């Protein structure tokens, strides 16, 4: 388990996380897109500002989260894991129990509502693990909207069950054959489609990434995770705040969703766990730990690059963390020292799957398993009086083939 370098600038960060007018979080963020998309993003900004100010929008969103997604999700005290690790008391926020099996549906439902307000007839999305594709196809089926999902051919192979799900839900899955044939390439294809169909089409970005206003928009649609956690902690422990909140970081949406209501609480440690793949010396997806600032997919953020400044192919056993970029707000929170970044390798994530499955009867997604992998060291370090919340971002059913092959191979 590696720990990131000490923060470059000192704490505190401003309590508010709202980006400025141009969508900047400090030196990160913004909107770097082809000119044809400028008016489209302006429309989106306006529609989102109006929706945010409209109680009816939030009422409809929360009604769907309750009656369709299954919120609030439980906050589960993990007694056997706590006992096994012999340190801090650990709780899990159970996003694995959301309809479709992960947190991503919160965002998909919210953005489909927004697209409908804007009168858009057609929805496009990109997907890596297939979870965002499934969430988007699900929300589109719910409203009877046309849905096209771009997915790298490598991921189509790794995540075939999700491909079949999307098709059953009525979505068209378009393979992205370029580059590493994973999430970054699917994102390129989705941008290309959007540029060609800017008026008819709404692009649902699946994480807290991309050009302004997406990172802030996606954060606000996932903030419900952290808001519920605060209420549930108060009920269960008598305090609204834990000592640490741990989440895996791919693009960063489950992490920023659970962290958002805690960023202003200076005594709450926010810990993000990235995929170290084969190890930081080999192929990995540890963007905050090893990337450099660059413009990527419409935003200025950390990016994995080779010596020539070319985008490096990310690697993780988990398709949902296999992305060479990261949300611009995470870049900012890392640089200001507010968020601590750790990493877990593929092998450590597999240990995490086993640990949570055996002690708690919860088979986590491989993405989530990276956050689980950080718990043994953290629980010991923080000690018995501390409380840690794990964001259990998704369930592992989709990964069973990968998990079984790994466990068979290694024993
Ligand atoms: C997609 C996914 C992630 C990674 O995406 P973030 O935007 O970083 O949250 C994590 N966990 C699960 C279960 C996922 O499906």
PDB file of C-alpha atoms in Angstrom, residues 277-402:
ATOM      1  CA  UNK A 277      -2.551  -2.303 -11.355  1.00  0.00           C
ATOM      2  CA  UNK A 278       0.586  -4.439 -11.609  1.00  0.00           C
ATOM      3  CA  UNK A 279       2.391  -1.994  -9.300  1.00  0.00           C
ATOM      4  CA  UNK A 280       3.391   1.672  -9.693  1.00  0.00           C
ATOM      5  CA  UNK A 281       6.565   0.581 -11.476  1.00  0.00           C
ATOM      6  CA  UNK A 282       4.495  -1.265 -14.112  1.00  0.00           C
ATOM      7  CA  UNK A 283       1.146  -0.710 -15.783  1.00  0.00           C
ATOM      8  CA  UNK A 284      -1.360   1.039 -13.534  1.00  0.00           C
ATOM      9  CA  UNK A 285      -4.184   3.590 -13.392  1.00  0.00           C
ATOM     10  CA  UNK A 286      -2.928   5.742 -10.487  1.00  0.00           C
ATOM     11  CA  UNK A 287      -3.578   9.121 -12.102  1.00  0.00           C
ATOM     12  CA  UNK A 288      -3.436  11.359  -9.022  1.00  0.00           C
ATOM     13  CA  UNK A 289      -0.385   9.543  -7.693  1.00  0.00           C
ATOM     14  CA  UNK A 290       1.638   9.397 -10.895  1.00  0.00           C
ATOM     15  CA  UNK A 291       0.031  11.703 -13.478  1.00  0.00           C
ATOM     16  CA  UNK A 292       0.953  15.211 -14.625  1.00  0.00           C
ATOM     17  CA  UNK A 293      -1.399  18.147 -15.269  1.00  0.00           C
ATOM     18  CA  UNK A 294      -2.725  18.231 -18.849  1.00  0.00           C
ATOM     19  CA  UNK A 295      -5.901  18.914 -20.805  1.00  0.00           C
ATOM     20  CA  UNK A 296      -7.842  15.697 -21.406  1.00  0.00           C
ATOM     21  CA  UNK A 297     -11.434  15.042 -22.441  1.00  0.00           C
ATOM     22  CA  UNK A 298     -12.364  18.695 -22.119  1.00  0.00           C
ATOM     23  CA  UNK A 299     -10.842  19.506 -18.735  1.00  0.00           C
ATOM     24  CA  UNK A 300      -7.489  20.353 -17.165  1.00  0.00           C
ATOM     25  CA  UNK A 301      -6.607  17.639 -14.710  1.00  0.00           C
ATOM     26  CA  UNK A 302      -4.003  15.036 -13.864  1.00  0.00           C
ATOM     27  CA  UNK A 303      -3.287  12.632 -16.694  1.00  0.00           C
ATOM     28  CA  UNK A 304      -1.106   9.571 -17.142  1.00  0.00           C
ATOM     29  CA  UNK A 305       1.351  10.465 -19.896  1.00  0.00           C
ATOM     30  CA  UNK A 306       4.470   8.909 -21.363  1.00  0.00           C
ATOM     31  CA  UNK A 307       7.780  10.758 -21.770  1.00  0.00           C
ATOM     32  CA  UNK A 308       6.532  12.301 -25.064  1.00  0.00           C
ATOM     33  CA  UNK A 309       3.375  13.659 -23.439  1.00  0.00           C
ATOM     34  CA  UNK A 310       1.189  11.016 -25.108  1.00  0.00           C
ATOM     35  CA  UNK A 311      -1.716   9.600 -23.124  1.00  0.00           C
ATOM     36  CA  UNK A 312      -0.528   6.477 -21.378  1.00  0.00           C
ATOM     37  CA  UNK A 313      -2.692   3.362 -21.547  1.00  0.00           C
ATOM     38  CA  UNK A 314      -4.068   2.800 -18.070  1.00  0.00           C
ATOM     39  CA  UNK A 315      -4.253  -0.661 -16.592  1.00  0.00           C
ATOM     40  CA  UNK A 316      -6.335  -2.076 -13.800  1.00  0.00           C
ATOM     41  CA  UNK A 317      -7.928  -5.481 -13.290  1.00  0.00           C
ATOM     42  CA  UNK A 318     -11.072  -3.451 -12.681  1.00  0.00           C
ATOM     43  CA  UNK A 319     -12.534  -1.973 -15.871  1.00  0.00           C
ATOM     44  CA  UNK A 320     -14.182   0.893 -13.979  1.00  0.00           C
ATOM     45  CA  UNK A 321     -10.849   2.243 -12.707  1.00  0.00           C
ATOM     46  CA  UNK A 322      -9.038   1.748 -16.003  1.00  0.00           C
ATOM     47  CA  UNK A 323      -8.967   5.443 -17.028  1.00  0.00           C
ATOM     48  CA  UNK A 324      -5.864   7.613 -17.499  1.00  0.00           C
ATOM     49  CA  UNK A 325      -7.593  10.823 -16.311  1.00  0.00           C
ATOM     50  CA  UNK A 326      -9.458  11.844 -13.146  1.00  0.00           C
ATOM     51  CA  UNK A 327     -11.966  14.516 -12.151  1.00  0.00           C
ATOM     52  CA  UNK A 328     -10.530  18.063 -11.939  1.00  0.00           C
ATOM     53  CA  UNK A 329     -11.924  18.592  -8.444  1.00  0.00           C
ATOM     54  CA  UNK A 330      -9.926  15.567  -7.259  1.00  0.00           C
ATOM     55  CA  UNK A 331      -6.792  17.105  -8.768  1.00  0.00           C
ATOM     56  CA  UNK A 332      -7.553  20.256  -6.790  1.00  0.00           C
ATOM     57  CA  UNK A 333      -8.375  18.439  -3.549  1.00  0.00           C
ATOM     58  CA  UNK A 334      -5.199  16.418  -3.869  1.00  0.00           C
ATOM     59  CA  UNK A 335      -3.000  19.446  -4.529  1.00  0.00           C
ATOM     60  CA  UNK A 336      -4.460  21.359  -1.608  1.00  0.00           C
ATOM     61  CA  UNK A 337      -3.816  18.382   0.638  1.00  0.00           C
ATOM     62  CA  UNK A 338      -7.480  17.988   1.561  1.00  0.00           C
ATOM     63  CA  UNK A 339      -7.633  14.496   0.074  1.00  0.00           C
ATOM     64  CA  UNK A 340      -5.054  11.808   0.827  1.00  0.00           C
ATOM     65  CA  UNK A 341      -4.338   9.515  -2.079  1.00  0.00           C
ATOM     66  CA  UNK A 342      -3.359   5.886  -1.635  1.00  0.00           C
ATOM     67  CA  UNK A 343      -3.128   3.017  -4.085  1.00  0.00           C
ATOM     68  CA  UNK A 344      -3.941  -0.685  -4.226  1.00  0.00           C
ATOM     69  CA  UNK A 345      -2.617  -3.175  -6.765  1.00  0.00           C
ATOM     70  CA  UNK A 346      -4.698  -5.743  -8.657  1.00  0.00           C
ATOM     71  CA  UNK A 347      -3.532  -8.404  -6.186  1.00  0.00           C
ATOM     72  CA  UNK A 348      -4.382  -6.237  -3.166  1.00  0.00           C
ATOM     73  CA  UNK A 349      -7.836  -5.563  -4.630  1.00  0.00           C
ATOM     74  CA  UNK A 350      -8.410  -9.315  -4.952  1.00  0.00           C
ATOM     75  CA  UNK A 351      -7.467  -9.669  -1.270  1.00  0.00           C
ATOM     76  CA  UNK A 352     -10.010  -6.919  -0.627  1.00  0.00           C
ATOM     77  CA  UNK A 353     -12.730  -8.862  -2.445  1.00  0.00           C
ATOM     78  CA  UNK A 354     -11.986 -11.916  -0.333  1.00  0.00           C
ATOM     79  CA  UNK A 355     -11.796  -9.970   2.920  1.00  0.00           C
ATOM     80  CA  UNK A 356     -15.169  -8.243   2.579  1.00  0.00           C
ATOM     81  CA  UNK A 357     -16.863 -11.350   1.175  1.00  0.00           C
ATOM     82  CA  UNK A 358     -15.658 -13.642   3.978  1.00  0.00           C
ATOM     83  CA  UNK A 359     -16.161 -11.311   6.895  1.00  0.00           C
ATOM     84  CA  UNK A 360     -19.389  -9.582   5.907  1.00  0.00           C
ATOM     85  CA  UNK A 361     -21.132 -11.558   3.167  1.00  0.00           C
ATOM     86  CA  UNK A 362     -20.756  -8.634   0.800  1.00  0.00           C
ATOM     87  CA  UNK A 363     -19.050  -9.377  -2.531  1.00  0.00           C
ATOM     88  CA  UNK A 364     -17.782  -5.963  -3.637  1.00  0.00           C
ATOM     89  CA  UNK A 365     -17.148  -4.767  -7.176  1.00  0.00           C
ATOM     90  CA  UNK A 366     -13.468  -4.910  -8.122  1.00  0.00           C
ATOM     91  CA  UNK A 367     -13.429  -1.091  -8.098  1.00  0.00           C
ATOM     92  CA  UNK A 368     -14.750  -0.999  -4.532  1.00  0.00           C
ATOM     93  CA  UNK A 369     -12.270  -3.717  -3.541  1.00  0.00           C
ATOM     94  CA  UNK A 370      -9.442  -1.183  -3.962  1.00  0.00           C
ATOM     95  CA  UNK A 371     -10.946   0.904  -1.165  1.00  0.00           C
ATOM     96  CA  UNK A 372     -11.432  -2.242   0.926  1.00  0.00           C
ATOM     97  CA  UNK A 373      -7.743  -3.031   0.414  1.00  0.00           C
ATOM     98  CA  UNK A 374      -6.789   0.221   2.132  1.00  0.00           C
ATOM     99  CA  UNK A 375      -8.744  -0.643   5.294  1.00  0.00           C
ATOM    100  CA  UNK A 376      -6.363  -3.010   7.140  1.00  0.00           C
ATOM    101  CA  UNK A 377      -3.537  -0.454   7.282  1.00  0.00           C
ATOM    102  CA  UNK A 378      -5.893   2.428   7.928  1.00  0.00           C
ATOM    103  CA  UNK A 379      -7.865   0.705  10.693  1.00  0.00           C
ATOM    104  CA  UNK A 380      -4.638  -0.183  12.504  1.00  0.00           C
ATOM    105  CA  UNK A 381      -3.197   3.293  12.021  1.00  0.00           C
ATOM    106  CA  UNK A 382      -6.313   5.110  13.271  1.00  0.00           C
ATOM    107  CA  UNK A 383      -6.999   2.854  16.239  1.00  0.00           C
ATOM    108  CA  UNK A 384      -9.987   1.537  18.139  1.00  0.00           C
ATOM    109  CA  UNK A 385     -11.620   4.867  18.996  1.00  0.00           C
ATOM    110  CA  UNK A 386     -11.891   5.949  15.353  1.00  0.00           C
ATOM    111  CA  UNK A 387     -14.739   5.509  12.875  1.00  0.00           C
ATOM    112  CA  UNK A 388     -14.135   4.868   9.191  1.00  0.00           C
ATOM    113  CA  UNK A 389     -16.781   4.931   6.462  1.00  0.00           C
ATOM    114  CA  UNK A 390     -16.113   2.858   3.339  1.00  0.00           C
ATOM    115  CA  UNK A 391     -18.059   3.824   0.246  1.00  0.00           C
ATOM    116  CA  UNK A 392     -19.159   0.403  -1.002  1.00  0.00           C
ATOM    117  CA  UNK A 393     -19.662   1.736  -4.520  1.00  0.00           C
ATOM    118  CA  UNK A 394     -20.916  -1.459  -6.150  1.00  0.00           C
ATOM    119  CA  UNK A 395     -21.496  -5.189  -6.011  1.00  0.00           C
ATOM    120  CA  UNK A 396     -19.213  -7.787  -7.528  1.00  0.00           C
ATOM    121  CA  UNK A 397     -21.561  -9.954  -9.595  1.00  0.00           C
ATOM    122  CA  UNK A 398     -20.361  -8.356 -12.830  1.00  0.00           C
ATOM    123  CA  UNK A 399     -16.766  -9.275 -11.924  1.00  0.00           C
ATOM    124  CA  UNK A 400     -17.277 -12.894 -10.901  1.00  0.00           C
ATOM    125  CA  UNK A 401     -15.589 -14.314 -14.023  1.00  0.00           C
ATOM    126  CA  UNK A 402     -12.485 -12.149 -13.446  1.00  0.00           C
TER     127      UNK A 402
END
